[in-house]
């Protein structure tokens, strides 16, 4: 028998239970024949390299556990036996390596199994079935200290569901071994009923898969990166010295002067690559990516069901699959690792002022997550100039508030302007001077500088997008992604299941089945459900906003009845504040609901690949969350006060609720309040409650559950946790969509209505400084390590950002022209002002109404509330006076202002769009130095291959010359010598063959 093989023979039915005494079955425990599904004879080959039993234990018979139980052996005394042997956990660095301490764990599969409290323990279960080669690879047991499978002694019942899962796992793991991976099982853990399969990819598998995936790896060839000269070099050196204190202390962040030439890995050209240290040539991120590709590609074909790892996870065969973190990030005796370094230099609030170590983030988490944090960093940096300009605009409003003539006129009590009631019957007449505070506050945001700021922010958005494109190209060059093209991903588990279901239906109808795929007919019910669902959700949002409008109207009417003068004076503020808080609460609740609904709607569509799934999910979630977040703001900006009517002919909702009006200073102040409360409240609550509180609550619940389990099993509690056990208790990575979505909605708040709230960029900047460290801490300490995904851009999010930037120009144009009083002031100043000043502007914007024209039952109940009888009251509109022939009709002034407003929208929109496109055109997408370096890399790569070809040609020519000279020497021998040495010539001709 070969020394690398162990021959396993089937025992007869009468064989005794337990280890066989024959030397040929030394140390192997068998199941009796009748427990197998198909008891047939087989010969299995078990390679010793998968065995992890310590060398000193290989010749020891396995003891019958039942006999030990019979003599009263106590479980807690097992520590005595364990102390006699060497602790293997220290050798494998507590789960980072296999039990031999040499092979690194690249990936973990987790599964649940049922552990019975009593019964026999089998050291190794071997199935006998030689009917197919498939069973041979399935039934090969995985090595490990916990391969025991417990059975109840006198329990005939079999859990077929659990057996089916186990059979699938065995076949799948056998296929993984066939693919070249090395596996080791561990069920002897602190987590009750949970088993772990450790996966290691050997060198030959890593090389093979790296070639398949076209991974660019560094070669031996190094070249000098082009450096700046002259004045630019001095400026760069000064900037480096100034920014040195805010640079992270990591090796990857230091400026590089040389770079290794990268080339897609090839086994035939291994001599090009620097393989001096094979252990570090493929880093942990790359190794886990390679293993994950094999896991997705490997299938389990039991019951005609082709299943990859995604299907097995979806069906509960495995409960989790993840790569390991590099080690602990806190503690006294923690070995240095990338995770610890990230925690110190990135995921800490104490380093909020420093740049992010993006290269180290990419090295640990992969390009996709690295690009997210790089984009977030660029966005946060770009908010600094926007915040400074916003503060200047706000301070300008504060400085000029006392010089603003319209607000001074509104506050002047000598004007004695009596305003019409704000509601029917219960509301009385009121003095315009009572709205003085609102008018002064509105000037802080409604001033000429606001127009400049809107133009500035439109150009800022265009510059930000161009700056990010250039930064993205730099990262692609640094991360060797310049020639990377995404290949079509593997089909999702749900898609495969649907296709299988469709093919089975066709088979049942005796139809020929080609390679099936889902058509639009198969997806039509899902598309219809999506359309109806999205329309319903948008309608629900509108209904909620409408409900808040009814609340505002009814509350204003109720507070107007208040007997106290202070209550009546603060009606507008109270109603606005409470309505905005209600909107905020509803928005936050619906955000979570809409996120779940968007995922469900995408799932029933059954997209083919993960990329298709993600893009459709992003589109639906963004659409619903955009409508949810901005509908209340759109109402205040463009609809409130537009369809009110006039005194004596108001517009009513349900014939009882009168539409609400804007304040005398306009709706811009109310828009500012609405925007600021929703933006700040959304950021504070979602960041503090959802991103910090909920994960900590989940962590606490998991901790309490584990504590309860540990109290039941003292022996397991005494063990030190392995790395994969610690990572299993972390939260699974749920993708970057929630992180991007939060920032995109914030980007909308910063750009869409910035004309009404110049301080929005400042609050966004403060939020993002915390957000970066919060997300970093979450990724490093609270989430399982995600599988590294290669990506060269941020995908569909870039298009969404560009769309919001274009939309922002249009919305700000309408906010300035229709919501603010900027255009009416310009029209009055240049068309109606007698002395070229704003004196008389307030009176010009107010129309008159004769109180005798009130409809029956709508006049105030207390007409003498101001102490005198009112005959004419004023209201904000451009209408003819009551003494005119066409009384209360729209006046010519209205049409003049409307024409000016529309003209401003057209001019502003086209001018800013042109300027944005000019910025887009003038800034190249690819920096000049990067394009030069990419070209230089191509030239150097050609030179390397040309030299290699020349070396090969020279070697061939050398061999030919040697062969020729040898032949000539043989031909120059004398005939006698040639005859006497007849074999010499033949030996000469055989020389090239020997070479």
PDB file of C-alpha atoms in Angstrom, residues 473-563:
ATOM      1  CA  UNK A 473      -7.774  58.557 -12.287  1.00  0.00           C
ATOM      2  CA  UNK A 474      -4.862  59.079  -9.897  1.00  0.00           C
ATOM      3  CA  UNK A 475      -6.142  56.280  -7.698  1.00  0.00           C
ATOM      4  CA  UNK A 476      -6.624  53.999 -10.725  1.00  0.00           C
ATOM      5  CA  UNK A 477      -3.009  54.593 -11.668  1.00  0.00           C
ATOM      6  CA  UNK A 478      -1.714  54.034  -8.128  1.00  0.00           C
ATOM      7  CA  UNK A 479      -3.837  50.938  -7.635  1.00  0.00           C
ATOM      8  CA  UNK A 480      -3.006  49.429 -11.048  1.00  0.00           C
ATOM      9  CA  UNK A 481      -6.577  49.605 -12.369  1.00  0.00           C
ATOM     10  CA  UNK A 482      -5.887  51.540 -15.575  1.00  0.00           C
ATOM     11  CA  UNK A 483      -6.657  48.596 -17.883  1.00  0.00           C
ATOM     12  CA  UNK A 484      -9.241  46.968 -15.650  1.00  0.00           C
ATOM     13  CA  UNK A 485     -12.599  46.081 -17.186  1.00  0.00           C
ATOM     14  CA  UNK A 486     -15.373  44.525 -15.122  1.00  0.00           C
ATOM     15  CA  UNK A 487     -16.370  41.109 -16.394  1.00  0.00           C
ATOM     16  CA  UNK A 488     -19.879  39.700 -16.199  1.00  0.00           C
ATOM     17  CA  UNK A 489     -20.566  38.482 -12.695  1.00  0.00           C
ATOM     18  CA  UNK A 490     -21.835  35.070 -11.679  1.00  0.00           C
ATOM     19  CA  UNK A 491     -25.655  34.695 -11.653  1.00  0.00           C
ATOM     20  CA  UNK A 492     -27.335  35.285  -8.318  1.00  0.00           C
ATOM     21  CA  UNK A 493     -28.756  32.374  -6.327  1.00  0.00           C
ATOM     22  CA  UNK A 494     -32.350  33.580  -6.727  1.00  0.00           C
ATOM     23  CA  UNK A 495     -31.921  33.894 -10.494  1.00  0.00           C
ATOM     24  CA  UNK A 496     -30.568  30.343 -10.762  1.00  0.00           C
ATOM     25  CA  UNK A 497     -33.475  29.057  -8.655  1.00  0.00           C
ATOM     26  CA  UNK A 498     -36.031  30.787 -10.923  1.00  0.00           C
ATOM     27  CA  UNK A 499     -34.361  29.427 -14.058  1.00  0.00           C
ATOM     28  CA  UNK A 500     -34.343  25.927 -12.537  1.00  0.00           C
ATOM     29  CA  UNK A 501     -38.036  26.235 -11.646  1.00  0.00           C
ATOM     30  CA  UNK A 502     -38.819  27.330 -15.209  1.00  0.00           C
ATOM     31  CA  UNK A 503     -36.845  24.446 -16.750  1.00  0.00           C
ATOM     32  CA  UNK A 504     -38.552  21.917 -14.437  1.00  0.00           C
ATOM     33  CA  UNK A 505     -41.963  23.210 -15.524  1.00  0.00           C
ATOM     34  CA  UNK A 506     -41.008  22.755 -19.171  1.00  0.00           C
ATOM     35  CA  UNK A 507     -39.670  19.266 -18.496  1.00  0.00           C
ATOM     36  CA  UNK A 508     -42.941  18.376 -16.791  1.00  0.00           C
ATOM     37  CA  UNK A 509     -44.783  19.422 -19.958  1.00  0.00           C
ATOM     38  CA  UNK A 510     -42.457  17.218 -22.077  1.00  0.00           C
ATOM     39  CA  UNK A 511     -40.948  20.157 -23.893  1.00  0.00           C
ATOM     40  CA  UNK A 512     -37.410  20.425 -25.139  1.00  0.00           C
ATOM     41  CA  UNK A 513     -35.344  22.526 -22.766  1.00  0.00           C
ATOM     42  CA  UNK A 514     -32.457  24.548 -24.079  1.00  0.00           C
ATOM     43  CA  UNK A 515     -30.422  26.792 -21.827  1.00  0.00           C
ATOM     44  CA  UNK A 516     -33.178  28.692 -20.043  1.00  0.00           C
ATOM     45  CA  UNK A 517     -33.168  32.361 -19.072  1.00  0.00           C
ATOM     46  CA  UNK A 518     -35.757  34.746 -17.658  1.00  0.00           C
ATOM     47  CA  UNK A 519     -37.518  36.891 -20.271  1.00  0.00           C
ATOM     48  CA  UNK A 520     -39.606  40.032 -19.841  1.00  0.00           C
ATOM     49  CA  UNK A 521     -42.716  37.821 -19.850  1.00  0.00           C
ATOM     50  CA  UNK A 522     -41.419  35.984 -16.778  1.00  0.00           C
ATOM     51  CA  UNK A 523     -40.691  39.285 -15.087  1.00  0.00           C
ATOM     52  CA  UNK A 524     -43.845  41.138 -16.172  1.00  0.00           C
ATOM     53  CA  UNK A 525     -45.754  40.533 -12.871  1.00  0.00           C
ATOM     54  CA  UNK A 526     -42.719  41.838 -10.979  1.00  0.00           C
ATOM     55  CA  UNK A 527     -42.443  44.911 -13.251  1.00  0.00           C
ATOM     56  CA  UNK A 528     -46.143  45.624 -12.752  1.00  0.00           C
ATOM     57  CA  UNK A 529     -45.774  45.240  -8.982  1.00  0.00           C
ATOM     58  CA  UNK A 530     -42.787  47.610  -9.065  1.00  0.00           C
ATOM     59  CA  UNK A 531     -44.683  50.246 -11.020  1.00  0.00           C
ATOM     60  CA  UNK A 532     -47.783  50.067  -8.820  1.00  0.00           C
ATOM     61  CA  UNK A 533     -45.681  49.906  -5.634  1.00  0.00           C
ATOM     62  CA  UNK A 534     -43.577  52.956  -6.477  1.00  0.00           C
ATOM     63  CA  UNK A 535     -46.642  54.988  -7.521  1.00  0.00           C
ATOM     64  CA  UNK A 536     -48.344  53.997  -4.269  1.00  0.00           C
ATOM     65  CA  UNK A 537     -45.310  54.988  -2.167  1.00  0.00           C
ATOM     66  CA  UNK A 538     -44.988  58.351  -3.906  1.00  0.00           C
ATOM     67  CA  UNK A 539     -48.730  58.891  -3.408  1.00  0.00           C
ATOM     68  CA  UNK A 540     -48.342  57.978   0.265  1.00  0.00           C
ATOM     69  CA  UNK A 541     -45.615  60.603   0.657  1.00  0.00           C
ATOM     70  CA  UNK A 542     -47.818  63.250  -0.970  1.00  0.00           C
ATOM     71  CA  UNK A 543     -50.728  62.211   1.261  1.00  0.00           C
ATOM     72  CA  UNK A 544     -48.597  62.602   4.393  1.00  0.00           C
ATOM     73  CA  UNK A 545     -47.433  66.067   3.288  1.00  0.00           C
ATOM     74  CA  UNK A 546     -51.061  66.969   2.594  1.00  0.00           C
ATOM     75  CA  UNK A 547     -51.979  65.741   6.064  1.00  0.00           C
ATOM     76  CA  UNK A 548     -49.326  68.009   7.592  1.00  0.00           C
ATOM     77  CA  UNK A 549     -50.771  70.926   5.598  1.00  0.00           C
ATOM     78  CA  UNK A 550     -54.215  70.234   7.102  1.00  0.00           C
ATOM     79  CA  UNK A 551     -52.560  70.100  10.535  1.00  0.00           C
ATOM     80  CA  UNK A 552     -50.931  73.494   9.976  1.00  0.00           C
ATOM     81  CA  UNK A 553     -54.168  75.121   8.845  1.00  0.00           C
ATOM     82  CA  UNK A 554     -56.307  73.687  11.648  1.00  0.00           C
ATOM     83  CA  UNK A 555     -53.675  74.368  14.336  1.00  0.00           C
ATOM     84  CA  UNK A 556     -53.280  77.951  13.171  1.00  0.00           C
ATOM     85  CA  UNK A 557     -57.039  78.460  13.398  1.00  0.00           C
ATOM     86  CA  UNK A 558     -57.157  76.851  16.843  1.00  0.00           C
ATOM     87  CA  UNK A 559     -54.276  78.926  18.234  1.00  0.00           C
ATOM     88  CA  UNK A 560     -55.839  82.103  16.841  1.00  0.00           C
ATOM     89  CA  UNK A 561     -58.701  81.653  19.325  1.00  0.00           C
ATOM     90  CA  UNK A 562     -56.191  81.871  22.188  1.00  0.00           C
ATOM     91  CA  UNK A 563     -57.141  84.547  24.704  1.00  0.00           C
TER      92      UNK A 563
END
